[in-house]
Short mmCIF file of C-alpha atoms in Angstrom, two decimals:
data_model
loop_
_atom_site.label_atom_id
_atom_site.label_comp_id
_atom_site.label_asym_id
_atom_site.label_seq_id
_atom_site.Cartn_x
_atom_site.Cartn_y
_atom_site.Cartn_z
CA MET A 1 73.71 111.58 96.87
CA HIS A 2 73.70 108.60 99.18
CA THR A 3 71.15 107.56 101.61
CA LEU A 4 72.34 105.78 104.78
CA LEU A 5 70.54 102.90 106.46
CA PHE A 6 71.69 101.80 110.01
CA LEU A 7 70.79 98.25 110.85
CA ASP A 8 70.60 97.49 114.61
CA PRO A 9 73.27 100.12 115.60
CA GLY A 10 74.40 98.53 119.09
CA HIS A 11 77.85 99.80 119.04
CA PHE A 12 78.86 103.45 119.31
CA HIS A 13 81.12 103.22 116.12
CA ALA A 14 77.84 103.38 114.04
CA ALA A 15 77.01 106.83 115.34
CA LEU A 16 80.62 107.87 115.02
CA THR A 17 80.32 107.62 111.17
CA LEU A 18 77.94 110.63 111.57
CA ARG A 19 80.16 112.71 113.78
CA VAL A 20 80.43 115.24 110.93
CA SER A 21 78.29 116.22 107.96
CA GLN A 22 78.89 114.47 104.72
CA ALA A 23 78.42 116.29 101.46
CA ARG A 24 77.55 113.15 99.58
CA VAL A 25 75.08 111.81 102.17
CA ALA A 26 71.54 112.85 102.56
CA ASP A 27 70.65 114.42 105.98
CA GLU A 28 67.73 111.94 106.42
CA VAL A 29 69.21 108.61 107.64
CA PHE A 30 67.03 105.53 108.17
CA VAL A 31 67.44 103.42 111.27
CA TYR A 32 66.03 99.93 111.62
CA ALA A 33 66.37 98.29 114.93
CA ARG A 34 64.78 96.35 117.75
CA PRO A 35 63.38 98.79 120.55
CA GLY A 36 65.69 99.17 123.51
CA ALA A 37 68.63 100.90 125.12
CA GLU A 38 70.95 100.17 122.31
CA LEU A 39 68.77 102.15 119.85
CA SER A 40 68.27 105.02 122.48
CA ASP A 41 71.92 105.35 122.97
CA PHE A 42 72.57 105.56 119.17
CA LEU A 43 69.94 108.22 118.73
CA ALA A 44 71.17 110.19 121.77
CA LEU A 45 74.74 110.31 120.51
CA VAL A 46 73.59 111.46 116.92
CA GLU A 47 71.47 114.06 118.70
CA ARG A 48 74.56 115.38 120.60
CA PHE A 49 76.27 115.84 117.34
CA ASN A 50 73.26 117.81 116.10
CA ARG A 51 73.27 120.11 119.15
CA ARG A 52 77.08 120.54 119.45
CA SER A 53 78.73 123.90 119.17
CA PRO A 54 80.46 124.73 117.02
CA ASN A 55 79.98 122.67 113.73
CA PRO A 56 76.66 120.89 114.65
CA THR A 57 75.40 118.28 112.18
CA ARG A 58 71.77 118.27 110.81
CA TRP A 59 71.01 114.49 110.85
CA ARG A 60 67.27 113.52 110.75
CA SER A 61 66.90 110.04 112.11
CA VAL A 62 63.79 108.18 110.75
CA VAL A 63 63.34 105.18 113.11
CA THR A 64 61.72 101.86 112.26
CA THR A 65 61.37 99.40 115.12
CA SER A 66 60.64 95.78 114.31
CA ASP A 67 61.27 92.24 115.65
CA ASP A 68 62.86 91.59 112.32
CA PRO A 69 64.68 94.74 111.24
CA LEU A 70 66.95 93.21 108.57
CA ARG A 71 63.78 91.98 106.69
CA ARG A 72 62.12 95.48 106.89
CA LEU A 73 65.39 97.17 105.72
CA VAL A 74 65.64 94.93 102.78
CA ASP A 75 61.91 94.95 101.87
CA GLU A 76 61.58 98.73 102.20
CA ARG A 77 64.95 99.54 100.41
CA ARG A 78 65.00 103.29 101.37
CA GLY A 79 68.82 103.82 100.89
CA ASP A 80 71.73 102.29 99.06
CA VAL A 81 74.46 102.11 101.84
CA VAL A 82 73.94 100.02 105.10
CA VAL A 83 76.12 100.91 108.15
CA LEU A 84 76.34 98.01 110.40
CA ALA A 85 77.89 98.12 113.88
CA GLY A 86 76.53 96.14 116.70
CA ARG A 87 76.29 92.40 117.68
CA ASN A 88 79.06 90.40 115.83
CA GLY A 89 77.66 86.98 116.16
CA GLY A 90 75.83 86.25 112.88
CA LYS A 91 77.19 89.54 111.34
CA ALA A 92 79.01 87.53 108.60
CA ARG A 93 75.57 86.10 107.32
CA THR A 94 73.87 89.45 107.70
CA ILE A 95 76.53 91.08 105.40
CA GLU A 96 76.15 88.31 103.00
CA ARG A 97 72.29 88.70 102.81
CA LEU A 98 72.61 92.44 102.40
CA HIS A 99 75.26 92.02 99.74
CA GLY A 100 73.20 89.53 97.99
CA ALA A 101 70.23 92.02 97.99
CA GLY A 102 72.41 94.71 96.31
CA PHE A 103 73.27 97.00 99.20
CA HIS A 104 76.77 98.45 99.64
CA VAL A 105 77.70 97.53 103.29
CA LEU A 106 80.14 99.19 105.60
CA ALA A 107 80.44 97.14 108.69
CA ASP A 108 82.35 97.38 111.88
CA LYS A 109 84.82 94.65 112.90
CA PRO A 110 85.03 91.88 113.56
CA TRP A 111 82.96 90.20 110.74
CA LEU A 112 83.90 86.67 111.90
CA VAL A 113 83.18 85.35 115.52
CA GLU A 114 83.54 81.57 114.81
CA PRO A 115 85.48 79.61 112.12
CA GLY A 116 82.22 78.87 110.08
CA ASP A 117 81.81 82.60 109.44
CA LEU A 118 84.54 82.50 106.89
CA GLU A 119 82.56 81.34 103.87
CA PRO A 120 79.90 84.13 104.22
CA VAL A 121 82.81 86.59 104.50
CA ARG A 122 84.26 85.12 101.36
CA ALA A 123 81.04 85.47 99.55
CA SER A 124 80.64 89.06 100.39
CA LEU A 125 84.09 90.03 99.24
CA ALA A 126 83.74 88.13 96.08
CA GLY A 127 82.45 91.25 93.97
CA TRP A 128 80.13 94.14 93.56
CA PRO A 129 78.25 95.65 95.51
CA LEU A 130 80.99 96.82 97.89
CA ALA A 131 81.33 95.35 101.20
CA ALA A 132 84.00 96.89 103.39
CA GLU A 133 85.14 97.08 107.02
CA ILE A 134 84.97 100.23 109.24
CA MET A 135 88.85 100.08 109.71
CA THR A 136 90.15 103.38 111.09
CA GLY A 137 93.73 102.63 111.80
CA ARG A 138 94.93 103.69 108.24
CA HIS A 139 93.59 107.16 108.89
CA ASP A 140 95.65 107.79 111.97
CA VAL A 141 98.39 110.34 111.32
CA ALA A 142 100.92 108.61 113.80
CA ALA A 143 100.31 105.09 112.21
CA GLY A 144 100.65 106.59 108.76
CA LEU A 145 104.00 108.27 109.84
CA VAL A 146 105.17 104.81 110.90
CA LYS A 147 104.28 103.48 107.60
CA ARG A 148 106.24 106.26 105.81
CA LEU A 149 109.33 105.70 107.93
CA VAL A 150 109.43 101.88 107.35
CA GLY A 151 109.14 102.58 103.66
CA VAL A 152 112.39 104.69 103.48
CA PRO A 153 115.27 102.05 103.24
CA ALA A 154 117.97 104.66 104.20
CA ILE A 155 116.14 104.92 107.56
CA PHE A 156 114.56 101.54 108.26
CA GLY A 157 116.64 99.18 105.92
CA GLU A 158 114.62 95.80 105.56
CA PHE A 159 112.38 93.90 107.87
CA GLY A 160 114.52 92.21 110.58
CA ASP A 161 114.51 88.38 110.58
CA ASP A 162 116.01 87.72 114.18
CA GLY A 163 112.57 87.27 115.89
CA PRO A 164 109.29 88.98 115.29
CA ALA A 165 109.84 92.02 112.93
CA ILE A 166 106.57 93.54 114.03
CA GLU A 167 105.65 93.62 117.63
CA GLN A 168 102.22 94.83 118.55
CA GLU A 169 100.85 95.28 122.11
CA SER A 170 97.78 97.28 123.18
CA VAL A 171 95.64 97.70 126.35
CA HIS A 172 92.00 98.75 126.19
CA HIS A 173 89.53 99.48 128.89
CA LEU A 174 85.98 98.36 129.48
CA GLU A 175 85.13 101.59 131.12
CA LYS A 176 85.75 104.73 128.89
CA LEU A 177 84.33 108.03 127.80
CA VAL A 178 83.15 108.68 124.11
CA ASP A 179 82.38 112.20 123.08
CA GLY A 180 83.05 113.15 126.57
CA ALA A 181 80.33 111.16 128.12
CA PRO A 182 80.73 107.62 129.91
CA LEU A 183 80.07 104.87 127.40
CA ARG A 184 77.37 102.30 128.23
CA ARG A 185 78.08 99.01 126.75
CA PRO A 186 75.44 96.41 125.99
CA TRP A 187 75.40 93.39 128.16
CA TRP A 188 76.18 91.03 125.23
CA PHE A 189 79.48 92.95 124.69
CA PHE A 190 80.64 90.52 127.44
CA ASP A 191 79.28 87.37 125.51
CA VAL A 192 82.17 86.22 123.35
CA ARG A 193 79.62 84.27 121.21
CA VAL A 194 77.99 87.79 120.29
CA GLN A 195 80.98 90.14 120.49
CA GLY A 196 83.74 87.70 119.50
CA SER A 197 86.71 86.47 121.64
CA GLY A 198 90.08 88.04 122.10
CA PRO A 199 91.69 86.29 119.05
CA VAL A 200 89.15 87.80 116.53
CA ASP A 201 88.18 91.18 118.08
CA ILE A 202 91.08 93.57 118.47
CA PRO A 203 93.34 91.60 116.15
CA THR A 204 91.15 92.54 113.38
CA HIS A 205 92.68 95.94 113.57
CA VAL A 206 96.14 94.74 114.57
CA VAL A 207 96.58 92.27 111.52
CA ASP A 208 95.42 94.97 109.16
CA GLN A 209 98.09 97.36 110.54
CA ALA A 210 100.80 94.63 109.99
CA GLN A 211 99.46 94.03 106.23
CA TRP A 212 99.81 97.57 105.81
CA LEU A 213 103.44 97.91 107.02
CA VAL A 214 104.49 94.77 104.99
CA ASP A 215 102.59 95.96 101.86
CA ARG A 216 103.60 92.86 99.84
CA ASP A 217 102.52 89.36 100.17
CA VAL A 218 99.54 90.52 102.16
CA THR A 219 97.44 87.61 100.77
CA SER A 220 99.76 85.12 102.31
CA ALA A 221 99.06 85.02 106.12
CA LYS A 222 100.02 82.08 108.28
CA LEU A 223 99.30 81.54 111.93
CA VAL A 224 102.12 80.29 114.02
CA SER A 225 100.54 80.32 117.45
CA ALA A 226 97.62 81.53 119.39
CA ARG A 227 96.31 81.80 122.93
CA ALA A 228 93.53 83.56 124.77
CA TRP A 229 92.64 84.36 128.28
CA SER A 230 90.12 85.95 130.37
CA THR A 231 89.65 89.29 132.38
CA ARG A 232 87.70 89.02 135.51
CA VAL A 233 84.64 91.40 135.67
CA PRO A 234 83.12 91.76 139.13
CA VAL A 235 79.31 92.33 139.07
CA GLU A 236 79.69 95.83 140.51
CA ALA A 237 81.77 96.79 137.49
CA PHE A 238 79.47 94.98 135.06
CA ARG A 239 76.58 97.21 136.52
CA ARG A 240 78.52 100.43 136.02
CA ILE A 241 79.44 99.58 132.51
CA THR A 242 76.01 98.11 131.33
CA GLY A 243 73.47 99.45 133.61
CA GLU A 244 72.21 96.05 134.07
CA VAL A 245 71.31 94.86 137.70
CA SER A 246 73.03 91.54 137.51
CA PHE A 247 74.50 89.09 134.98
CA PRO A 248 71.88 88.09 132.45
CA ALA A 249 70.97 84.35 132.09
CA GLU A 250 72.78 84.10 128.81
CA LEU A 251 76.13 84.95 130.62
CA GLU A 252 75.77 82.25 133.13
CA PRO A 253 78.21 79.93 131.31
CA PHE A 254 80.95 82.55 131.93
CA VAL A 255 80.13 83.37 135.53
CA GLU A 256 82.00 82.15 138.63
CA GLY A 257 80.78 83.40 141.95
CA ASP A 258 80.25 87.09 141.71
CA ALA A 259 82.39 87.80 138.56
CA LEU A 260 82.32 87.19 134.94
CA GLY A 261 85.33 85.54 133.13
CA TYR A 262 85.50 87.65 129.84
CA ARG A 263 87.73 85.87 127.35
CA CYS A 264 88.76 89.10 125.48
CA ASN A 265 92.75 88.74 125.63
CA ALA A 266 94.86 87.21 122.95
CA GLU A 267 98.34 86.76 121.70
CA LEU A 268 98.98 85.66 118.24
CA VAL A 269 102.17 84.96 116.34
CA TYR A 270 101.91 85.04 112.60
CA ARG A 271 103.57 85.53 109.33
CA ILE A 272 102.88 87.82 106.35
CA GLY A 273 104.99 86.54 103.62
CA ARG A 274 108.42 86.11 105.20
CA VAL A 275 107.79 88.74 107.84
CA THR A 276 106.89 87.47 111.35
CA ALA A 277 104.60 89.54 113.63
CA ARG A 278 103.75 89.17 117.24
CA ALA A 279 100.35 90.80 118.70
CA ALA A 280 99.18 90.82 122.21
CA THR A 281 95.97 92.67 122.98
CA SER A 282 94.19 92.81 126.38
CA TRP A 283 91.48 94.62 128.24
CA ASN A 284 91.47 96.03 131.79
CA LEU A 285 88.45 97.14 133.69
CA SER A 286 89.21 100.83 133.86
CA ALA A 287 92.27 103.08 133.49
CA SER A 288 94.12 104.62 136.31
CA PRO A 289 93.30 108.35 137.00
CA GLY A 290 94.63 110.42 134.08
CA GLY A 291 95.42 107.21 132.05
CA GLY A 292 93.79 105.73 128.99
CA ASP A 293 94.15 103.11 126.40
CA ALA A 294 97.85 102.09 125.72
CA SER A 295 99.74 100.61 122.95
CA HIS A 296 103.44 99.75 122.19
CA ASN A 297 104.31 99.00 118.60
CA VAL A 298 107.70 98.32 117.21
CA VAL A 299 108.90 97.44 113.69
CA HIS A 300 112.42 96.11 113.61
CA GLY A 301 114.46 97.10 110.72
CA THR A 302 118.08 96.17 109.74
CA ARG A 303 119.04 99.89 109.98
CA ALA A 304 116.62 101.20 112.67
CA ASP A 305 113.66 100.24 114.76
CA VAL A 306 110.51 102.46 114.42
CA ARG A 307 108.38 102.61 117.56
CA LEU A 308 104.80 104.02 118.07
CA GLU A 309 104.24 104.54 121.73
CA GLN A 310 101.13 105.52 123.77
CA SER A 311 101.52 104.97 127.57
CA ALA A 312 102.04 106.76 130.80
CA SER A 313 105.61 107.53 129.67
CA THR A 314 104.25 109.67 126.72
CA GLY A 315 101.38 111.20 128.56
CA TYR A 316 98.97 108.84 126.78
CA ARG A 317 99.87 110.65 123.49
CA ARG A 318 100.88 108.73 120.41
CA ARG A 319 104.52 109.44 119.82
CA VAL A 320 106.86 108.00 117.20
CA PHE A 321 110.51 107.19 117.81
CA VAL A 322 113.33 106.08 115.51
CA GLU A 323 116.14 104.20 117.17
CA ALA A 324 119.27 103.47 114.93
CA ARG A 325 120.68 99.89 115.13
CA ALA A 326 123.67 100.77 112.97
CA ASP A 327 125.40 103.96 111.69
CA ALA A 328 123.36 106.31 113.83
CA ALA A 329 124.64 109.45 112.00
CA ALA A 330 123.47 108.27 108.54
CA VAL A 331 120.08 107.14 109.90
CA ALA A 332 119.71 110.52 111.37
CA GLY A 333 120.46 112.35 108.29
CA ALA A 334 118.28 110.34 106.16
CA LEU A 335 115.45 110.98 108.78
CA ARG A 336 115.91 114.80 108.58
CA ASP A 337 115.88 114.68 104.69
CA ALA A 338 112.70 112.57 104.70
CA VAL A 339 110.94 114.87 107.29
CA THR A 340 111.95 117.84 105.38
CA ALA A 341 110.48 116.51 102.18
CA TRP A 342 107.10 115.59 103.95
CA GLN A 343 106.64 119.12 105.46
CA ALA A 344 104.17 120.15 102.76
CA GLU A 345 101.85 117.02 103.21
CA LEU A 346 102.41 116.95 107.19
CA PRO A 347 102.70 120.48 108.55
CA GLY A 348 104.00 120.34 112.05
CA ILE A 349 106.27 117.19 111.47
CA GLY A 350 109.72 117.54 112.82
CA VAL A 351 112.61 115.77 114.38
CA VAL A 352 113.79 116.20 117.93
CA SER A 353 116.32 114.48 120.22
CA ALA A 354 114.89 111.65 122.33
CA GLY A 355 117.71 112.03 124.97
CA SER A 356 120.08 109.37 123.14
CA SER A 357 122.67 109.66 120.55
CA THR A 358 120.87 106.76 118.57
CA THR A 359 117.21 107.73 119.07
CA CYS A 360 115.05 110.62 117.70
CA GLU A 361 111.51 111.38 117.99
CA VAL A 362 109.39 112.50 115.11
CA THR A 363 106.75 114.76 116.13
CA VAL A 364 103.41 113.86 115.00
CA PRO A 365 100.90 116.54 113.73
CA PRO A 366 97.45 116.51 115.39
CA ASP A 367 94.69 114.73 113.59
CA GLY A 368 91.64 115.16 115.85
CA GLY A 369 91.93 111.75 117.51
CA HIS A 370 90.37 108.31 116.93
CA GLU A 371 86.72 109.46 116.98
CA THR A 372 87.17 111.61 113.87
CA HIS A 373 88.56 108.72 111.87
CA PHE A 374 85.24 107.15 111.39
CA ALA A 375 83.72 109.88 109.28
CA ARG A 376 86.84 109.61 107.15
CA VAL A 377 86.45 105.81 106.46
CA LEU A 378 82.67 106.51 105.35
CA ASP A 379 84.06 109.25 102.94
CA GLU A 380 86.61 106.86 101.63
CA PHE A 381 84.03 104.10 101.33
CA LEU A 382 81.62 106.35 99.37
CA THR A 383 84.47 107.64 97.09
CA ILE A 384 85.00 103.98 95.99
CA VAL A 385 81.21 103.52 95.49
CA ASP A 386 80.94 106.49 93.37
CA ASP A 387 84.13 105.69 91.33
CA ARG A 388 82.70 102.08 90.86
CA ARG A 389 86.30 100.79 91.08
CA TRP A 390 86.41 97.34 92.63
CA PRO A 391 89.25 97.32 95.30
CA ALA A 392 90.49 93.97 94.43
CA ALA A 393 93.73 94.29 96.68
CA ALA A 394 91.64 95.37 99.78
CA ALA A 395 89.18 92.46 99.27
CA GLU A 396 92.03 89.96 98.98
CA ARG A 397 93.82 91.40 102.08
CA THR A 398 90.66 91.28 104.19
CA LEU A 399 89.84 87.63 103.13
CA ALA A 400 93.39 86.62 103.95
CA LYS A 401 93.15 88.34 107.37
CA TYR A 402 89.88 86.61 108.37
CA ALA A 403 91.25 83.25 107.15
CA LEU A 404 94.06 83.69 109.84
CA LEU A 405 91.68 84.80 112.42
CA ALA A 406 89.31 81.93 111.78
CA GLU A 407 92.27 79.66 112.33
CA ALA A 408 93.16 81.47 115.53
CA ALA A 409 89.59 81.25 116.75
CA ALA A 410 89.59 77.42 116.15
CA MET A 411 92.96 77.01 117.86
CA THR A 412 91.96 78.81 121.18
CA ARG A 413 88.31 77.48 121.25
CA PRO A 414 87.76 76.21 124.75
CA GLU A 415 87.58 72.42 125.21
CA SER A 416 83.97 72.69 126.69
CA GLU A 417 82.76 74.34 123.44
CA ARG A 418 84.61 71.78 121.29
CA ARG A 419 82.83 68.97 123.17
CA ARG A 420 79.40 70.77 122.60
CA GLY A 421 80.32 71.12 119.05
CA GLY A 422 81.01 67.30 118.71
CA GLU A 423 84.73 67.94 117.88
#
């Protein structure tokens, strides 16, 4: 039985690991944090899970507030697994300290905010105890279906080489709902020195997905180009999102007039082995009525393109399409054979026409949605801990990814910051 420790849970991802009960986790969880709204929001969300009907959880939060919660957690050692999801600035060194003190650490992305964070990341991934990311993408059924389709040569062929073989685009929103309630973000979410800038935040997930698809040469990642730009956040929107009356003094370097320049957007071009990928990630203030986060991901193969789409055209549902590039009849036949073979594992999967002689849609079985994936990540993490099997490939892949993102962070660093840093 494991006992979970939560350190400064300033992001709702921390609470989402507790969305369902865990057979291998004690109901009593220990929270070490500074007092304030972030702690209150975490406890309130956990309590919503406890009061939920049906399937309520039974978590009992034991809270210790302190000006130095990390020291108290390490000194008191009331559990064996630390869940870390909050401020990203300094996170790499916190993980390294917890790892060195003998705790297993499950930490939200990104671990790296600035290039100098790479060495602590390297140290935490060097060996036992286990340090791993809260990386939910590989538990998404639609993404897993794309992975399966790319792995069938009769459908996909090989990765194309006439431009980026993997194209990843996503749009997120600063105002959103979590567990059906408006999400309040802490003010520091808008400080790229704390949250991380566009090239290191969402791309942490995106590069992991590309590594998963390539599934070879994943320790060879090379940056080709990177750029970053800002989203304008008016003070009225900032108040709605954070509950703050005005921009805190810490954000003054990023304020122009009555708006904040939030450098949260990025475009990266990179290579994994011989496969080129392009990723563009951006943040809008809020979704249009009936809208939501959107993504457009295409994997180009020599026989077919596999596309995962979530947009207005799909009703903001994640839908998977296969578009033949050659010999459409043969690709369609191979697709039907593969889907038939996967029926037992993926009940509800099917193939339907997408209105074109060359394009089919593969129906995606429901998986409960993004919020359900965090508990699955925790369960996977605890399985590795219980089995005491060192995940060497995952550690190497994670280090390669952060080396790539460290280079992107350095390449896109504003000139003013370079001057302050003496470069």
